[in-house]
Coordinates of C-alpha atoms and ligand atoms in Angstrom, one line a residue:
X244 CA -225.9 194.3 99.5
X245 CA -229.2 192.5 100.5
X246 CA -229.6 190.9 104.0
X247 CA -230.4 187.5 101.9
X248 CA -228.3 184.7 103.7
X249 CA -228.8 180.8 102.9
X250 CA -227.1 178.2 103.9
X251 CA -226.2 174.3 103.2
X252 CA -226.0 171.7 106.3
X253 CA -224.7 168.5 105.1
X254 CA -224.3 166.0 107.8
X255 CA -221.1 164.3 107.4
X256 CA -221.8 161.0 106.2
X257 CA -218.7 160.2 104.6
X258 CA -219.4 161.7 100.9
X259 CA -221.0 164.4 99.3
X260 CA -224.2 163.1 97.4
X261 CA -224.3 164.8 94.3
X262 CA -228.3 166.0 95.7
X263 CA -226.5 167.7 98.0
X264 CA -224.3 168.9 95.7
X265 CA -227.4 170.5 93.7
X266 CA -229.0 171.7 97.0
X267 CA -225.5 173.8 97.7
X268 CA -225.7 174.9 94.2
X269 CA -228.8 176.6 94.6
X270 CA -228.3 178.2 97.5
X271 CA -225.1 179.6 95.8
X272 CA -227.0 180.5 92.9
X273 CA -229.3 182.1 94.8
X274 CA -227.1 184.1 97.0
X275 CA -224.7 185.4 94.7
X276 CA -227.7 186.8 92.5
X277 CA -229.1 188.4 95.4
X278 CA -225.9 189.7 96.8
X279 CA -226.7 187.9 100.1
X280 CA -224.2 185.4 102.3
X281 CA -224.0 181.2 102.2
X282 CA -223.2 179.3 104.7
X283 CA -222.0 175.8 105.3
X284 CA -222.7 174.6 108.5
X285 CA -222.2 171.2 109.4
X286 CA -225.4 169.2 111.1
X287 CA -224.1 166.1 113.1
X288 CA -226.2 165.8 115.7
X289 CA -226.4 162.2 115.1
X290 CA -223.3 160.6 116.2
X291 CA -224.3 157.1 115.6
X292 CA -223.4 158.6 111.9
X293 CA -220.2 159.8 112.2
X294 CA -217.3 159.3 110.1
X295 CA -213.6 159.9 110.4
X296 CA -212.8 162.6 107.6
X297 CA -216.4 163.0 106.7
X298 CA -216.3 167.1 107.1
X299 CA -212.8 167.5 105.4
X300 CA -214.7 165.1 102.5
X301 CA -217.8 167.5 102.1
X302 CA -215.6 170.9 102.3
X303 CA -213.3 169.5 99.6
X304 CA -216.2 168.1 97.5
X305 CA -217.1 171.9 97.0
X306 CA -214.4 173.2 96.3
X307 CA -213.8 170.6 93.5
X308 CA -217.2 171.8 92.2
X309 CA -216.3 175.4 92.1
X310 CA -218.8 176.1 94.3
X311 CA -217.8 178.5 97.2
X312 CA -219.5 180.5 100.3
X313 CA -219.0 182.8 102.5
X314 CA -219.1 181.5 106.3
X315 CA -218.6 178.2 107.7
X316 CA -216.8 175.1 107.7
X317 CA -213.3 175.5 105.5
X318 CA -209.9 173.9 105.4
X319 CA -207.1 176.1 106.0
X320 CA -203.5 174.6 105.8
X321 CA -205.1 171.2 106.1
X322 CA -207.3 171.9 109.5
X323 CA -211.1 172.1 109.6
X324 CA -211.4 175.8 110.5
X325 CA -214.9 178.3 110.8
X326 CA -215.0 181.4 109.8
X327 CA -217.8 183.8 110.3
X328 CA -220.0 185.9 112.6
X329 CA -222.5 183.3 113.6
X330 CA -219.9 180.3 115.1
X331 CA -219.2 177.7 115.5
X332 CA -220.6 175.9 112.4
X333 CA -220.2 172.7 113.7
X334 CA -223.4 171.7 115.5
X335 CA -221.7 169.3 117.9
X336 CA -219.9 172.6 119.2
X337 CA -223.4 174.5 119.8
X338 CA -224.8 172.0 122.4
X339 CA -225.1 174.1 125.4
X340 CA -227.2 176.5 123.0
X341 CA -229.4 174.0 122.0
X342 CA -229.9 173.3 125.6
X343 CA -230.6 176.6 126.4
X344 CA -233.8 177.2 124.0
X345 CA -234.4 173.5 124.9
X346 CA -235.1 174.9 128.5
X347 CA -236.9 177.4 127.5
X348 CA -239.4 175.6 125.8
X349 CA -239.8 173.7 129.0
X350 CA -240.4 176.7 131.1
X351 CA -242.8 177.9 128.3
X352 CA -244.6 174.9 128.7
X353 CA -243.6 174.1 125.0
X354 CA -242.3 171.1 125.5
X355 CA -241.9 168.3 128.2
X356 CA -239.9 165.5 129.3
X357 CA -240.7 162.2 128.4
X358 CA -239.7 158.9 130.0
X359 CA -241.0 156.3 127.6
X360 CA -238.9 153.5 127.5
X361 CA -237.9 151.7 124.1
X362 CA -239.7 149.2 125.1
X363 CA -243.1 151.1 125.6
X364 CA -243.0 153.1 122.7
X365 CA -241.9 149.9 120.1
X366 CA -245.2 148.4 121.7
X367 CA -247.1 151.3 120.6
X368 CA -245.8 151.6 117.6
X369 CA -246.6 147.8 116.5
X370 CA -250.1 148.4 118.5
X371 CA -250.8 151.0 115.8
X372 CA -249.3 149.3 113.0
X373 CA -251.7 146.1 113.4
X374 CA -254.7 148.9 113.6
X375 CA -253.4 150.1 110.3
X376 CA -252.5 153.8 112.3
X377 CA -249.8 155.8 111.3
X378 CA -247.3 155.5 114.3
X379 CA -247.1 158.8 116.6
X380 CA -246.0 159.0 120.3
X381 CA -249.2 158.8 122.9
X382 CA -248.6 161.8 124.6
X383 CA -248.5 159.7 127.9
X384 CA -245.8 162.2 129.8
X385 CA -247.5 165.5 128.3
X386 CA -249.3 165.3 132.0
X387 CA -246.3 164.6 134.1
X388 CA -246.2 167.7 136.5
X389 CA -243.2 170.0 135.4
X390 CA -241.7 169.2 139.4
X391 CA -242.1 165.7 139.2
X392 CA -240.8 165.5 136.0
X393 CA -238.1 167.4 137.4
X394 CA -237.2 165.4 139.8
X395 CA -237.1 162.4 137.5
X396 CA -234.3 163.5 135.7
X397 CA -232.7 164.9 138.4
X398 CA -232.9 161.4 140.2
X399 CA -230.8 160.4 136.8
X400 CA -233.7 158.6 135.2
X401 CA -232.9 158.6 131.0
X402 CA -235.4 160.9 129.1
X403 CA -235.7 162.7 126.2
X404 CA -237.5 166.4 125.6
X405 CA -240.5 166.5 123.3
X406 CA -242.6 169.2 121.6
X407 CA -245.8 170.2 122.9
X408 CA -247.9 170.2 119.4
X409 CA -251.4 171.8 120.5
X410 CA -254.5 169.9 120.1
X411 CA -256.2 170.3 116.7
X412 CA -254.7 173.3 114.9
X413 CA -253.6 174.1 111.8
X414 CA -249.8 174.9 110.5
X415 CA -249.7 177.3 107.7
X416 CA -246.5 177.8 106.0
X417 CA -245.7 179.1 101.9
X418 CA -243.1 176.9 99.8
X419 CA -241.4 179.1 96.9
X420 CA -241.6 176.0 95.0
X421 CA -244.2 174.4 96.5
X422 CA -246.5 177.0 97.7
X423 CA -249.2 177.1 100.5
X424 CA -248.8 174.2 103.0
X425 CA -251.3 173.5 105.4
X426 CA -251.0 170.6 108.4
X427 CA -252.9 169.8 111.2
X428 CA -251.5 169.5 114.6
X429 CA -253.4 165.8 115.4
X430 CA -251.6 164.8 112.2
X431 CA -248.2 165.6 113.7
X432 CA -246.3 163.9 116.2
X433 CA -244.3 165.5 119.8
X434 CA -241.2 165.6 118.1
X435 CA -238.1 164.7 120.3
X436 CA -236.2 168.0 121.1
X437 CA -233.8 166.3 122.6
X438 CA -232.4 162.7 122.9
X439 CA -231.3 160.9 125.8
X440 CA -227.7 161.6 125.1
X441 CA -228.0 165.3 125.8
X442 CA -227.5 166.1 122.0
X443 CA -230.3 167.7 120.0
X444 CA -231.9 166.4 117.5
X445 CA -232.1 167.8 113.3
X446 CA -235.4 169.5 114.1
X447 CA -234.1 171.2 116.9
X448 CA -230.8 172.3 115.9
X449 CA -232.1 173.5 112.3
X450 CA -234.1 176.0 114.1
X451 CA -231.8 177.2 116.6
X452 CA -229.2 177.5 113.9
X453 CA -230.8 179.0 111.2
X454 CA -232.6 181.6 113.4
X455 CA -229.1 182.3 115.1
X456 CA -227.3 182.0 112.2
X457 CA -229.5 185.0 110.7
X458 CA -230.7 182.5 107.4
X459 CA -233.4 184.3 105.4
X460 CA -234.5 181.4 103.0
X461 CA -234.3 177.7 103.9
X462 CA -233.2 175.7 100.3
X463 CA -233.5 172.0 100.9
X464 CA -234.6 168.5 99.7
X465 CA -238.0 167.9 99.3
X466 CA -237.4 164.9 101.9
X467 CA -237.5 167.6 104.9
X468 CA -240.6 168.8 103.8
X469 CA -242.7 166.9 106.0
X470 CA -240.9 168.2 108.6
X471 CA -240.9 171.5 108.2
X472 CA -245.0 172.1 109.9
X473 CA -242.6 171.3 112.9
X474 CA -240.4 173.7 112.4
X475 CA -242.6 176.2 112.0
X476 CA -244.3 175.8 114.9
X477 CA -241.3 175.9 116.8
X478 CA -240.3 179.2 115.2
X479 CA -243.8 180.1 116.6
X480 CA -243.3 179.0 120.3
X481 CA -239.7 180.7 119.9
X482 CA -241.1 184.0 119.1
X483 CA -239.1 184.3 116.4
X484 CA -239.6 185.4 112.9
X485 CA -239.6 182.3 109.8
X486 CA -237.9 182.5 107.2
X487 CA -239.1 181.4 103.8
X488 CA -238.6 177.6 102.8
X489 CA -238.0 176.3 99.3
X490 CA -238.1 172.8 99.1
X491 CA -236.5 171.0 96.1
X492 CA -236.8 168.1 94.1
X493 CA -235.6 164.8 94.6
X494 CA -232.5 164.0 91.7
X495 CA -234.2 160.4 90.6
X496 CA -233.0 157.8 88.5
X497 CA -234.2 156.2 85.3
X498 CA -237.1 154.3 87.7
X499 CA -238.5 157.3 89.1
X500 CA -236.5 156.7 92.4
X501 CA -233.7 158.4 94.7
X502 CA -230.6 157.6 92.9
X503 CA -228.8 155.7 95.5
X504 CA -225.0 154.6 96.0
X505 CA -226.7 150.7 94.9
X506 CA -226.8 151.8 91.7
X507 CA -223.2 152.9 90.8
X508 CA -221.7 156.7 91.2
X509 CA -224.1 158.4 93.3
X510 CA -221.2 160.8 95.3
X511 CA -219.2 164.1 93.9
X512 CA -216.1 162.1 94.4
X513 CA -217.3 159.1 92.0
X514 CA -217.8 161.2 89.5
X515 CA -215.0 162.7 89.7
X516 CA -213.0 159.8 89.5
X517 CA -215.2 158.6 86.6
X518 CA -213.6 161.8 84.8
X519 CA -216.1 164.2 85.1
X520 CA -215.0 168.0 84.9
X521 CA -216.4 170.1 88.2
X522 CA -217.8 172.7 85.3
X523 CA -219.7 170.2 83.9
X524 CA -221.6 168.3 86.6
X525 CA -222.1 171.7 87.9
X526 CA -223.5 172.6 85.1
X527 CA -225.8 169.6 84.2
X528 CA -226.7 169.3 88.2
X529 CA -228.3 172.7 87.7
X530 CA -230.8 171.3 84.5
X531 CA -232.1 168.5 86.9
X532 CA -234.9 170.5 88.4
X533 CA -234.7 173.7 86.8
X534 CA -233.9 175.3 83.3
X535 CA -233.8 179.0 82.4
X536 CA -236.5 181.0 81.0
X537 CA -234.5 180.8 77.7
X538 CA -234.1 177.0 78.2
X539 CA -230.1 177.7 77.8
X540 CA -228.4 174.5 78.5
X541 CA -224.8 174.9 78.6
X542 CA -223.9 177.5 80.8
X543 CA -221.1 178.9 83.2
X544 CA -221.7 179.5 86.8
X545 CA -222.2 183.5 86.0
X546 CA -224.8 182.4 83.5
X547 CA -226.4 180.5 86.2
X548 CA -226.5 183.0 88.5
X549 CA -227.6 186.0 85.8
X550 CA -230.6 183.4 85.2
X551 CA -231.9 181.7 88.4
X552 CA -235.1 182.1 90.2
X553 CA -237.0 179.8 92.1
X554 CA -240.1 180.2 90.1
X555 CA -238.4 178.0 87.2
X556 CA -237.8 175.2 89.8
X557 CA -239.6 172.5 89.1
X558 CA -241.8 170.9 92.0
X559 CA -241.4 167.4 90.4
X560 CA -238.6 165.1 90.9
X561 CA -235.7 165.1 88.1
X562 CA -234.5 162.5 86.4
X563 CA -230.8 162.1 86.2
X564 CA -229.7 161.4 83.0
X565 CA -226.0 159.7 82.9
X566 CA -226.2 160.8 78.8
X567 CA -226.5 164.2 79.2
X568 CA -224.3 164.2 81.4
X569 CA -221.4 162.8 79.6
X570 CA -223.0 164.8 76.6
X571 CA -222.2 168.2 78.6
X572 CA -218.9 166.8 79.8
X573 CA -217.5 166.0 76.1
X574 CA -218.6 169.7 75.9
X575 CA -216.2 171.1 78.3
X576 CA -213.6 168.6 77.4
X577 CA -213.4 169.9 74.0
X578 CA -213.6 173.4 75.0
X579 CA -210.1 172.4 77.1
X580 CA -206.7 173.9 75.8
X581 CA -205.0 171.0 75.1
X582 CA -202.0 171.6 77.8
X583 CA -204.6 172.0 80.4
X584 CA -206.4 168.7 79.3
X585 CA -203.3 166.8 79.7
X586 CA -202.9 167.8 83.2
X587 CA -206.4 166.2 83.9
X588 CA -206.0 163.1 82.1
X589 CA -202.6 162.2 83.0
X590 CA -203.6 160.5 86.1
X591 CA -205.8 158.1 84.1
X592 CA -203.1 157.6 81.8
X593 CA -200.5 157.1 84.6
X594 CA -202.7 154.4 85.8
X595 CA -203.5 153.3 82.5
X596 CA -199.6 152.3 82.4
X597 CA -199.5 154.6 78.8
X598 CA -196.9 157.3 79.8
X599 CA -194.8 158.0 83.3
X600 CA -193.1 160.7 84.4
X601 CA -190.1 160.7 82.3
X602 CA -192.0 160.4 79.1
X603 CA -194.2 163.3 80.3
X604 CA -191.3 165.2 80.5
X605 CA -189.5 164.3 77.4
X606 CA -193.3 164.8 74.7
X607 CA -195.3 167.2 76.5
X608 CA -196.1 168.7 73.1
X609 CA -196.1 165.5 71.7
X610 CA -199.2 164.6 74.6
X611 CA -200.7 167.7 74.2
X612 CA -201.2 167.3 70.3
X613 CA -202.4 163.1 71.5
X614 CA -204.9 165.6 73.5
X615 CA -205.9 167.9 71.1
X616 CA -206.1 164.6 68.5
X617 CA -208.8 162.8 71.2
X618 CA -210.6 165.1 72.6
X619 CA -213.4 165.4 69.9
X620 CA -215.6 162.7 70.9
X621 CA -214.6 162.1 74.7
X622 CA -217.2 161.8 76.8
X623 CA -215.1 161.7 80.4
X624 CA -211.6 162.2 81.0
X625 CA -211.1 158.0 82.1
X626 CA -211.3 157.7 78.2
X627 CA -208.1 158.8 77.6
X628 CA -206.2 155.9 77.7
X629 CA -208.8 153.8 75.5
X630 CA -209.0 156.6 72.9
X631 CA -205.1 157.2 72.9
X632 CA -204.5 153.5 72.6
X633 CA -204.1 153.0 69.1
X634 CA -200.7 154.7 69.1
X635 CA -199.3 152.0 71.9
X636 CA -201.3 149.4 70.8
X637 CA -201.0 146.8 67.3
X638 CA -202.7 147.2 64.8
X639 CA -204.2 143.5 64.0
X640 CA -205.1 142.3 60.9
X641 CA -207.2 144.0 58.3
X642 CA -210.6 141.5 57.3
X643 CA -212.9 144.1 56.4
X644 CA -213.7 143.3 52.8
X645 CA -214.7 147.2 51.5
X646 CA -211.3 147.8 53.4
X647 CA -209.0 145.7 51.8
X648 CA -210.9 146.5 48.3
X649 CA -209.7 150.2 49.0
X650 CA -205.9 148.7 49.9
X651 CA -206.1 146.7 46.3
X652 CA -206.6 150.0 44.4
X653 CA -204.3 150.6 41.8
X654 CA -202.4 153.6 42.5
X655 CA -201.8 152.3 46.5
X656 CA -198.0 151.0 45.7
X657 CA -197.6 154.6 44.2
X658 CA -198.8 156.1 47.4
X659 CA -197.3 154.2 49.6
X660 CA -194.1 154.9 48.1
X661 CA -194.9 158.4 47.7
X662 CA -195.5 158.7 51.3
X663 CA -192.1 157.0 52.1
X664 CA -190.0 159.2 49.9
X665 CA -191.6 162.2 51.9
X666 CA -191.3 161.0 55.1
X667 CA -187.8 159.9 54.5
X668 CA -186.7 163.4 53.2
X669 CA -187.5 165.0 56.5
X670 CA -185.1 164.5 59.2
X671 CA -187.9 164.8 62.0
X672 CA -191.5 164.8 61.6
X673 CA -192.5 167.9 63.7
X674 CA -196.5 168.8 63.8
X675 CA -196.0 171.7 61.0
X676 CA -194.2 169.3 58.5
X677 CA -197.0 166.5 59.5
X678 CA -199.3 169.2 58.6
X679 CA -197.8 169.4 54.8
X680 CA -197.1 166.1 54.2
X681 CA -200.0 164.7 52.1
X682 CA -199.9 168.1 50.0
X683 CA -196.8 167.0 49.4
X684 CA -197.0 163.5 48.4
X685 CA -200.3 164.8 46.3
X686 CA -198.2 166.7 44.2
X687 CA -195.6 164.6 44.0
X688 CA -197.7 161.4 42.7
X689 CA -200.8 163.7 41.4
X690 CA -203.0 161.2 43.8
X691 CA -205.3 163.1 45.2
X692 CA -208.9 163.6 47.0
X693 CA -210.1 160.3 48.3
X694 CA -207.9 157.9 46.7
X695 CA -204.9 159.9 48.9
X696 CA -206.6 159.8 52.5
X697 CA -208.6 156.8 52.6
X698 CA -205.8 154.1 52.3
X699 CA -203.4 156.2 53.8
X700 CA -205.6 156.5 57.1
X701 CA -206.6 152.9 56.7
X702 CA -202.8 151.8 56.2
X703 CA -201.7 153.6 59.4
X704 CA -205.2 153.0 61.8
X705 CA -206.7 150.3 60.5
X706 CA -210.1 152.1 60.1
X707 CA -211.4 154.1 57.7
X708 CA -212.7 157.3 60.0
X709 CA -210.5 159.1 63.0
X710 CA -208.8 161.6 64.0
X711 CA -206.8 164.4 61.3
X712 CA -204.6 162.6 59.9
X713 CA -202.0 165.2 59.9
X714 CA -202.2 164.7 63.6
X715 CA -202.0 160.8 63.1
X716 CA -199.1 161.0 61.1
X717 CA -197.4 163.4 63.6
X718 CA -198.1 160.8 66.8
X719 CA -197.0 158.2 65.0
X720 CA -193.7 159.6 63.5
X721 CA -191.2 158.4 61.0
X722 CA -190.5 154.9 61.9
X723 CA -194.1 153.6 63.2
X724 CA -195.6 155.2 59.4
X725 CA -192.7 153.2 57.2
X726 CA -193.6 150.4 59.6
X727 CA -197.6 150.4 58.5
X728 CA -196.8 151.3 55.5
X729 CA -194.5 148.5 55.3
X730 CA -196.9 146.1 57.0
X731 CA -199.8 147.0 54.2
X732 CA -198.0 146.3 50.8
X733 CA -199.2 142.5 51.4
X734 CA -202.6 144.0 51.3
X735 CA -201.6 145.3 47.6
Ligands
LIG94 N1 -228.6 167.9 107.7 C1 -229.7 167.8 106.7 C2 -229.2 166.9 105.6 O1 -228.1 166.4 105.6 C3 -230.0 169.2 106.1 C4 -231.4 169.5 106.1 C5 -231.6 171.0 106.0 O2 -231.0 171.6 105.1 O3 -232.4 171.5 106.8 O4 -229.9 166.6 104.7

């Protein structure tokens, strides 16, 4: 067992972007191949952001993804509960230890209460927009005597707590992805500590918590990297030790830019809904921003783990691609026993108004042989009821010349006939006899090869390439093959 211990600290915003979903898959990754702990921990802070269910959302996004930790935030018997040394993981819980190090920093002389109005420091900011200067707070109340400023706020006058960034000094940190970051201080801004409304803010809390919380490596978006000089420094004026930070790439669209909710599923739950299997966004989340020394592509979570390092993450953004995505989904949908792929698909199909509950349980091995018939060449489980429809659906006319031109060939009466006679001898087309039929009518009318399957199938789909047919002729049974059949002598 290692003393390695990361963590993931969504703030509950309502869904479960599937960024974060990489971020918490690489802290898992990264934990369970180092023995060490993950944590979830829940960072609302800001609760101008809050939404109703938001945490229950985010736990039970992860555990659709397979994707499990240690500490933290779960749902037991359908309550938010925390488990773990290092509580509460909730960082609207923890505010009287915020305040604590917050005060402390004040003592220290680390930080300082500023009493910049709105007003003031929207001025300022538009002052140094129109100079063309990148906005950053004055420093106006970094003089206010520590009694007067004191008495201030004990007078009830509204403030916030700001870092005390030295003049002119350089911030060295190391990135395992990234490596050596430098920043100067006059290039960073007094950070609010702590806001007006006695709550912390991110940059605050993510140091208390993960120094508290005993976290060894810091796996994030690239998008807090710019903050992290900050954070450092604040470890610094703490006294307490840093941890490493890796910061990761950004998951991009097609255009190079964050994929955002604008442009269609962006959350775990979309794409769940869209009929993606946890296994295989898992799996294809993991390629977007690193790959295996082997270059492996389809692997399971063990695989994953057995393989990753941060060295092979990749300090460029990554480029979600939605076709390798379905591309590693029809993967794991084929690799589905069939019973267990009709459990996933009958809600689709449900909805899709195809089968209800009674006709579930009548044909359960009839559905599982529709699954096993569709599941080559289904890209997401929402397919179902499009790729099952040809048994529900008519049939239409055939226009296709080449196929009529096979339905005109001259031993198609025989075979038709042929066919009828054998399913007529049966008293009920199981899948075994379905299985034998065509031998049988082969030797029965000595048609064989092509000139036996390709009117056959085109006869009874309509098409001239699909599924087995021994599994078409099974689905469709007696009556609906006589029917076709039927229906194609005026092709003759
Ligand atoms: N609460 C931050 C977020 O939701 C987490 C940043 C961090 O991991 O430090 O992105």
């Amino acid at each position: 067992m290692s003393n390695i211990k990361v963590r993931f600290a969504p703030s509950p915003t309502g869904y479960l972007h599937i960024g974060g979903l990489r971020t918490a898959l690489y802290n898992y990754l990264y934990a369970k191949k180092n023995g060490g702990k993950f944590i979830l921990r829940i960072e609302d802070t800001d609760q101008s952001r809050f939404v109703e269910g938001a945490i229950e959302n985010l736990i039970k996004a992860l555990e659709w993804s397979g994707i499990t930790y240690d500490e933290g935030v779960f749902i037991e018997n359908h309550e938010v509960v925390e488990k773990g040394p290092n509580g509460p993981y909730i960082q609207s819980k923890r505010l009287d230890t915020y305040s604590k190090y917050v005060d402390q920093l004040i003592e220290s002389g680390d930080a300082y209460y500023c009493f910049c109005t709105k007003e003031r420091l929207d001025n300022l900011r538009e002052e140094q927009r129109v100079k063309g200067q990148v906005p950053k707070y004055d420093g106006l109340c970094r003089s206010i005597p520590l009694e007067e400023a004191k008495a201030r706020v004990a007078n009830g006058e509204e403030h916030v707590i700001r870092l005390k960034l030295p003049k002119n000094r350089d911030i060295h940190f190391k990135d395992l992805v990234r490596g050596d970051v430098t920043i100067n201080t006059d290039d960073m801004d007094d950070q609010v500590l702590m806001k007006s409304d006695g709550f912390p803010t991110y940059h605050m809390a993510v140091v208390v918590d993960d120094h508290l919380m005993e976290v060894t490596h810091i796996v994030r978006g690239e998008e807090w990297l710019p903050s992290t000089p900050k954070h450092v420094y604040l470890y610094e004026v703490l006294g307490w030790e840093k941890p490493e930070f890796v910061h990761l790439p950004t998951v991009l669209n097609d255009d190079r830019k964050k994929l955002s909710k604008r442009q269609g599923d962006v959350s775990v739950e979309d794409f769940r809904e869209s009929g993606y299997l946890p296994e295989a966004l898992v799996n294809y989340l993991a390629l977007v921003g690193w790959s295996p020394e082997d270059n492996q592509e389809i692997m399971t979570l063990e695989e994953m783990v057995d393989k990753f390092t941060f060295e092979r993450v990749s300090k460029t953004g990554g480029i979600f691609d939605k076709k390798k995505l379905d591309w590693v989904n029809a993967h794991y949908i084929k690799e589905k026993e069939d019973g267990e792929l009709l459990e996933l698909t009958l809600p689709y199909l449900k909805k899709a108004g195809i089968v209800d509950d009674a006709f579930v349980a009548n044909n359960r091995e009839w559905l599982e042989i529709l699954m096993n018939t569709i599941k080559e060449g289904m890209s997401t489980l929402k397919e179902a009821p499009e790729k099952s429809a040809f048994l529900f659906e008519d049939m239409g006319e055939i226009t296709d010349e080449n196929l009529l031109e096979i339905l005109k060939g001259e031993q198609v009466p025989e075979l038709i006939d042929g066919i009828e006679a054998e399913v007529n001898a049966v008293d009920e087309l199981d899948f075994e006899t379905a299985k034998g039929l065509m031998k049988k009518v082969q030797k029965a009318t000595g048609i064989k090869g092509k000139n036996l399957f390709m009117p056959t199938r085109i006869e009874l789909t309509g098409v001239e390439h699909g599924p087995e047919l021994a599994n078409i002729l099974y689905l469709f049974g007696k009556d609906k093959i006589v029917e076709r059949l039927e229906q194609a002598r005026k092709y003759l």
